[in-house]
């Protein structure tokens, strides 16, 4: 009799667990479905608005006060110029910092303090970096509203993300590889350069490309720096004034004419294509190195 009661309790307990599991599974499915539906609706609205405006002339024309003549050439070229500064500065400083913290720095309160602040900086609002760039690069260093000033500001914005991603990738490299390299007589730097970095490249590139994608789509720091929203010429160097695609899209959405909303949608599509292209490069390089190491 007691065994029968215990068996019934076990069955009831298992039924309750299975019921909770199915309820939570359904809730998680609804959450995922809701996000996908919102994304599909958003993409559908953007593409339906942009379909009649996205053409070769749109890519080759400069901004105009007339919607039918407006183009994104200045913003597209300006965004590429911005990446010319942001990519090397943030990658060199970010990966270099990660290598020092993971391979050279001894564990102490000072390194813990640095690590904590790097992690905290990754969550700081982007407009704070805009204020920092305005104070240091635009005014103190007298760089003005140039590509160099904006590039250095955006590099500060994505630097903590790259440092954290690079640290995680370096930390994931097995210690056996380092020990085998040391056993063959390699120095510390030879081990890092020939063993650790090649094995960590997939993780480093993934985090770096995602960080650069964030930089190319940010607007708030550039608004603080005073980057113009309307520009009818192309920059010739890193000290020239420029504009970027998010600023140009922001300008179009603020226009009262209804057709400018369609022009803004076409600009969003171009920005999405650039972001997808950048992420595709990251995936290709990551997969290539994963096959080798």
Tab-separated table of C-alpha atoms in Angstrom:
chain	number	residue	atom	x	y	z
A	1	UNK	CA	0.000	0.000	0.000
A	2	UNK	CA	2.768	2.439	0.917
A	3	UNK	CA	4.641	1.586	-2.286
A	4	UNK	CA	1.505	2.338	-4.307
A	5	UNK	CA	1.137	5.733	-2.588
A	6	UNK	CA	4.800	6.565	-3.203
A	7	UNK	CA	4.422	5.599	-6.865
A	8	UNK	CA	1.386	7.848	-7.207
A	9	UNK	CA	3.323	10.745	-5.649
A	10	UNK	CA	6.190	10.198	-8.055
A	11	UNK	CA	3.786	10.134	-10.988
A	12	UNK	CA	2.081	13.333	-9.803
A	13	UNK	CA	5.461	15.007	-9.276
A	14	UNK	CA	6.642	14.014	-12.755
A	15	UNK	CA	3.364	15.168	-14.315
A	16	UNK	CA	3.775	18.553	-12.621
A	17	UNK	CA	7.342	18.906	-13.870
A	18	UNK	CA	6.324	17.963	-17.407
A	19	UNK	CA	3.461	20.456	-17.297
A	20	UNK	CA	5.763	23.281	-16.144
A	21	UNK	CA	8.267	22.303	-18.826
A	22	UNK	CA	5.627	22.446	-21.561
A	23	UNK	CA	4.243	25.771	-20.293
A	24	UNK	CA	7.715	27.381	-20.208
A	25	UNK	CA	8.550	25.919	-23.617
A	26	UNK	CA	5.385	27.452	-25.042
A	27	UNK	CA	6.158	30.841	-23.454
A	28	UNK	CA	9.687	30.824	-24.873
A	29	UNK	CA	8.279	29.918	-28.289
A	30	UNK	CA	5.823	32.837	-28.076
A	31	UNK	CA	8.652	35.212	-27.142
A	32	UNK	CA	10.705	34.048	-30.126
A	33	UNK	CA	7.697	34.206	-32.442
A	34	UNK	CA	6.843	37.727	-31.284
A	35	UNK	CA	10.367	38.953	-32.054
A	36	UNK	CA	10.316	37.324	-35.484
A	37	UNK	CA	6.909	38.787	-36.331
A	38	UNK	CA	8.024	42.289	-35.352
A	39	UNK	CA	11.193	41.871	-37.434
A	40	UNK	CA	9.270	40.635	-40.476
A	41	UNK	CA	6.748	43.486	-40.234
A	42	UNK	CA	9.551	46.034	-39.882
A	43	UNK	CA	11.486	44.640	-42.860
A	44	UNK	CA	8.313	44.416	-44.945
A	45	UNK	CA	7.448	48.053	-44.265
A	46	UNK	CA	10.989	49.240	-45.019
A	47	UNK	CA	11.328	47.289	-48.273
A	48	UNK	CA	7.860	48.220	-49.539
A	49	UNK	CA	8.646	51.895	-48.990
A	50	UNK	CA	12.119	51.653	-50.509
A	51	UNK	CA	11.331	49.513	-53.545
A	52	UNK	CA	10.536	52.440	-55.847
A	53	UNK	CA	13.428	54.626	-54.702
A	54	UNK	CA	16.353	52.229	-54.493
A	55	UNK	CA	18.298	52.418	-57.756
A	56	UNK	CA	21.696	53.314	-59.152
A	57	UNK	CA	20.919	57.043	-59.143
A	58	UNK	CA	20.149	56.855	-55.429
A	59	UNK	CA	23.653	55.496	-54.810
A	60	UNK	CA	25.334	58.064	-57.085
A	61	UNK	CA	23.433	61.230	-56.128
A	62	UNK	CA	24.201	63.649	-53.338
A	63	UNK	CA	21.527	64.755	-50.843
A	64	UNK	CA	18.950	67.150	-52.268
A	65	UNK	CA	16.006	69.212	-51.075
A	66	UNK	CA	13.928	67.354	-53.643
A	67	UNK	CA	13.133	63.713	-52.778
A	68	UNK	CA	13.348	62.509	-56.379
A	69	UNK	CA	16.943	63.824	-56.656
A	70	UNK	CA	18.160	62.788	-53.209
A	71	UNK	CA	20.936	60.196	-52.889
A	72	UNK	CA	23.118	58.608	-50.247
A	73	UNK	CA	26.507	58.900	-51.938
A	74	UNK	CA	27.958	61.349	-49.397
A	75	UNK	CA	26.784	59.253	-46.435
A	76	UNK	CA	27.990	55.963	-47.925
A	77	UNK	CA	31.461	57.271	-48.749
A	78	UNK	CA	31.652	59.051	-45.377
A	79	UNK	CA	30.820	55.819	-43.532
A	80	UNK	CA	33.598	54.023	-45.409
A	81	UNK	CA	36.031	56.816	-44.504
A	82	UNK	CA	34.967	56.491	-40.873
A	83	UNK	CA	35.734	52.754	-40.907
A	84	UNK	CA	39.201	53.511	-42.311
A	85	UNK	CA	39.971	55.197	-38.966
A	86	UNK	CA	37.880	53.113	-36.566
A	87	UNK	CA	38.935	49.636	-37.735
A	88	UNK	CA	42.753	49.883	-37.381
A	89	UNK	CA	42.702	52.061	-34.250
A	90	UNK	CA	40.191	49.958	-32.331
A	91	UNK	CA	41.623	46.599	-33.458
A	92	UNK	CA	45.248	47.461	-32.664
A	93	UNK	CA	44.470	49.005	-29.270
A	94	UNK	CA	41.781	46.460	-28.359
A	95	UNK	CA	43.686	43.305	-29.253
A	96	UNK	CA	46.907	44.727	-27.811
A	97	UNK	CA	45.181	45.463	-24.499
A	98	UNK	CA	43.671	41.979	-24.405
A	99	UNK	CA	47.062	40.360	-25.065
A	100	UNK	CA	48.691	42.339	-22.272
A	101	UNK	CA	45.958	41.606	-19.727
A	102	UNK	CA	45.781	37.883	-20.539
A	103	UNK	CA	49.393	36.997	-21.318
A	104	UNK	CA	51.699	39.497	-19.629
A	105	UNK	CA	49.974	41.273	-16.735
A	106	UNK	CA	50.179	39.599	-13.340
A	107	UNK	CA	46.954	39.179	-11.435
A	108	UNK	CA	46.638	41.998	-8.915
A	109	UNK	CA	44.169	44.524	-7.610
A	110	UNK	CA	45.304	46.979	-10.273
A	111	UNK	CA	44.589	44.580	-13.152
A	112	UNK	CA	41.262	43.667	-11.539
A	113	UNK	CA	40.472	47.388	-11.376
A	114	UNK	CA	41.316	47.798	-15.063
A	115	UNK	CA	39.266	44.745	-16.015
A	116	UNK	CA	36.248	45.963	-14.056
A	117	UNK	CA	36.370	49.393	-15.672
A	118	UNK	CA	36.695	47.929	-19.166
A	119	UNK	CA	33.620	45.804	-18.566
A	120	UNK	CA	31.729	48.826	-17.207
A	121	UNK	CA	32.714	50.990	-20.184
A	122	UNK	CA	31.095	48.462	-22.520
A	123	UNK	CA	27.724	49.442	-21.038
A	124	UNK	CA	28.170	53.225	-21.008
A	125	UNK	CA	25.665	55.102	-23.244
A	126	UNK	CA	27.155	56.119	-26.557
A	127	UNK	CA	26.329	59.788	-26.072
A	128	UNK	CA	28.861	59.913	-23.204
A	129	UNK	CA	31.608	58.962	-25.639
A	130	UNK	CA	30.331	61.711	-27.910
A	131	UNK	CA	30.799	64.263	-25.124
A	132	UNK	CA	34.290	62.896	-24.467
A	133	UNK	CA	35.200	63.141	-28.144
A	134	UNK	CA	33.806	66.676	-28.358
A	135	UNK	CA	35.942	67.784	-25.414
A	136	UNK	CA	39.211	66.066	-26.313
A	137	UNK	CA	39.376	65.620	-30.080
A	138	UNK	CA	37.205	68.447	-31.429
A	139	UNK	CA	38.147	71.223	-28.977
A	140	UNK	CA	41.372	70.362	-27.139
A	141	UNK	CA	43.206	68.794	-30.098
A	142	UNK	CA	41.473	71.188	-32.509
A	143	UNK	CA	40.594	68.472	-35.008
A	144	UNK	CA	37.214	70.010	-35.732
A	145	UNK	CA	34.305	68.000	-37.112
A	146	UNK	CA	36.617	65.872	-39.197
A	147	UNK	CA	36.775	62.202	-40.056
A	148	UNK	CA	39.755	61.780	-37.711
A	149	UNK	CA	37.927	63.267	-34.713
A	150	UNK	CA	34.820	61.177	-35.336
A	151	UNK	CA	36.873	58.035	-36.004
A	152	UNK	CA	38.795	58.363	-32.747
A	153	UNK	CA	35.547	58.973	-30.862
A	154	UNK	CA	33.873	55.903	-32.353
A	155	UNK	CA	37.024	53.890	-31.639
A	156	UNK	CA	36.638	54.714	-27.946
A	157	UNK	CA	33.019	53.599	-28.185
A	158	UNK	CA	33.756	50.101	-29.534
A	159	UNK	CA	37.130	49.592	-27.821
A	160	UNK	CA	35.751	47.981	-24.612
A	161	UNK	CA	33.676	45.503	-26.631
A	162	UNK	CA	36.700	44.467	-28.691
A	163	UNK	CA	38.884	44.125	-25.587
A	164	UNK	CA	36.373	41.860	-23.841
A	165	UNK	CA	35.802	39.748	-26.978
A	166	UNK	CA	39.540	39.374	-27.595
A	167	UNK	CA	40.151	38.420	-23.961
A	168	UNK	CA	37.528	35.694	-24.117
A	169	UNK	CA	38.988	34.357	-27.370
A	170	UNK	CA	42.554	34.312	-25.989
A	171	UNK	CA	41.373	32.740	-22.740
A	172	UNK	CA	39.690	29.949	-24.697
A	173	UNK	CA	42.986	28.802	-26.269
A	174	UNK	CA	44.062	25.557	-24.490
A	175	UNK	CA	47.120	25.903	-22.238
A	176	UNK	CA	48.506	22.708	-23.771
A	177	UNK	CA	49.279	24.653	-26.951
A	178	UNK	CA	51.272	27.225	-25.008
A	179	UNK	CA	53.150	24.567	-23.048
A	180	UNK	CA	54.008	22.669	-26.223
A	181	UNK	CA	55.363	25.872	-27.769
A	182	UNK	CA	57.474	26.632	-24.706
A	183	UNK	CA	58.709	23.050	-24.738
A	184	UNK	CA	59.993	23.565	-28.285
A	185	UNK	CA	62.020	26.560	-27.103
A	186	UNK	CA	59.755	29.354	-28.328
A	187	UNK	CA	59.743	32.695	-26.543
A	188	UNK	CA	56.696	34.336	-25.012
A	189	UNK	CA	56.055	36.551	-28.019
A	190	UNK	CA	56.657	33.721	-30.509
A	191	UNK	CA	54.087	31.627	-28.667
A	192	UNK	CA	51.557	34.457	-28.719
A	193	UNK	CA	52.181	35.385	-32.354
A	194	UNK	CA	52.327	31.874	-33.845
A	195	UNK	CA	50.116	29.819	-31.523
A	196	UNK	CA	47.729	31.903	-29.424
A	197	UNK	CA	46.647	34.580	-31.901
A	198	UNK	CA	45.957	32.229	-34.860
A	199	UNK	CA	43.841	30.009	-32.607
A	200	UNK	CA	42.002	33.016	-31.152
A	201	UNK	CA	41.384	34.830	-34.453
A	202	UNK	CA	37.843	33.446	-35.016
A	203	UNK	CA	36.600	34.790	-31.678
A	204	UNK	CA	38.495	38.058	-32.033
A	205	UNK	CA	37.111	38.712	-35.509
A	206	UNK	CA	33.563	37.874	-34.496
A	207	UNK	CA	33.564	40.370	-31.636
A	208	UNK	CA	35.452	42.985	-33.638
A	209	UNK	CA	33.151	42.912	-36.661
A	210	UNK	CA	30.087	43.130	-34.424
A	211	UNK	CA	31.652	46.110	-32.668
A	212	UNK	CA	32.462	47.802	-35.986
A	213	UNK	CA	28.897	47.147	-37.127
A	214	UNK	CA	27.728	49.024	-34.071
A	215	UNK	CA	30.070	51.900	-34.891
A	216	UNK	CA	28.837	52.246	-38.476
A	217	UNK	CA	25.220	52.404	-37.281
A	218	UNK	CA	25.650	54.820	-34.364
A	219	UNK	CA	24.236	58.326	-34.506
A	220	UNK	CA	24.255	59.836	-30.999
A	221	UNK	CA	28.034	60.463	-30.683
A	222	UNK	CA	28.148	62.037	-34.141
A	223	UNK	CA	25.231	64.331	-33.307
A	224	UNK	CA	27.166	65.545	-30.239
A	225	UNK	CA	30.259	66.132	-32.369
A	226	UNK	CA	28.194	68.274	-34.744
A	227	UNK	CA	28.626	66.120	-37.858
A	228	UNK	CA	26.467	67.694	-40.605
A	229	UNK	CA	23.361	65.933	-41.854
A	230	UNK	CA	23.438	67.585	-45.294
A	231	UNK	CA	26.620	67.471	-47.346
A	232	UNK	CA	26.877	67.781	-51.124
A	233	UNK	CA	30.536	66.858	-51.621
A	234	UNK	CA	32.927	64.015	-50.811
A	235	UNK	CA	35.779	64.240	-48.304
A	236	UNK	CA	39.292	64.128	-49.718
A	237	UNK	CA	41.187	63.305	-46.509
A	238	UNK	CA	40.810	62.392	-42.861
A	239	UNK	CA	40.755	66.039	-41.788
A	240	UNK	CA	37.782	66.957	-44.000
A	241	UNK	CA	34.175	67.381	-42.931
A	242	UNK	CA	31.920	64.442	-43.740
A	243	UNK	CA	28.582	62.818	-43.048
A	244	UNK	CA	27.511	59.197	-42.547
A	245	UNK	CA	24.513	57.095	-43.509
A	246	UNK	CA	22.739	57.183	-40.104
A	247	UNK	CA	22.987	60.986	-40.016
A	248	UNK	CA	21.651	61.223	-43.559
A	249	UNK	CA	18.745	58.897	-42.740
A	250	UNK	CA	18.003	60.935	-39.615
A	251	UNK	CA	17.865	64.084	-41.730
A	252	UNK	CA	15.428	62.514	-44.197
A	253	UNK	CA	13.086	61.238	-41.487
A	254	UNK	CA	12.861	64.742	-40.015
A	255	UNK	CA	11.730	66.283	-43.332
A	256	UNK	CA	8.014	67.165	-43.621
A	257	UNK	CA	7.593	65.805	-47.165
A	258	UNK	CA	6.094	62.317	-47.231
A	259	UNK	CA	8.399	61.178	-50.041
A	260	UNK	CA	11.432	61.680	-47.818
A	261	UNK	CA	10.144	58.836	-45.623
A	262	UNK	CA	10.522	56.553	-48.646
A	263	UNK	CA	13.982	57.951	-49.318
A	264	UNK	CA	14.902	57.229	-45.682
A	265	UNK	CA	13.661	53.658	-46.110
A	266	UNK	CA	15.929	53.251	-49.141
A	267	UNK	CA	18.843	54.552	-47.057
A	268	UNK	CA	18.035	52.018	-44.325
A	269	UNK	CA	18.166	49.215	-46.892
A	270	UNK	CA	21.617	50.357	-48.037
A	271	UNK	CA	22.797	50.484	-44.423
A	272	UNK	CA	21.443	46.968	-43.810
A	273	UNK	CA	23.260	45.660	-46.880
A	274	UNK	CA	26.545	47.150	-45.636
A	275	UNK	CA	26.060	45.587	-42.200
A	276	UNK	CA	25.194	42.184	-43.680
A	277	UNK	CA	28.264	42.402	-45.923
A	278	UNK	CA	30.513	43.149	-42.930
A	279	UNK	CA	29.069	40.275	-40.920
A	280	UNK	CA	29.432	37.943	-43.911
A	281	UNK	CA	33.138	38.768	-44.119
A	282	UNK	CA	33.500	37.988	-40.413
A	283	UNK	CA	31.743	34.644	-40.816
A	284	UNK	CA	33.871	33.728	-43.852
A	285	UNK	CA	37.178	34.529	-42.123
A	286	UNK	CA	36.074	32.834	-38.900
A	287	UNK	CA	35.114	29.626	-40.701
A	288	UNK	CA	38.352	29.641	-42.664
A	289	UNK	CA	40.512	29.834	-39.552
A	290	UNK	CA	38.372	27.343	-37.665
A	291	UNK	CA	39.193	24.761	-40.322
A	292	UNK	CA	42.906	25.389	-39.942
A	293	UNK	CA	43.101	25.398	-36.163
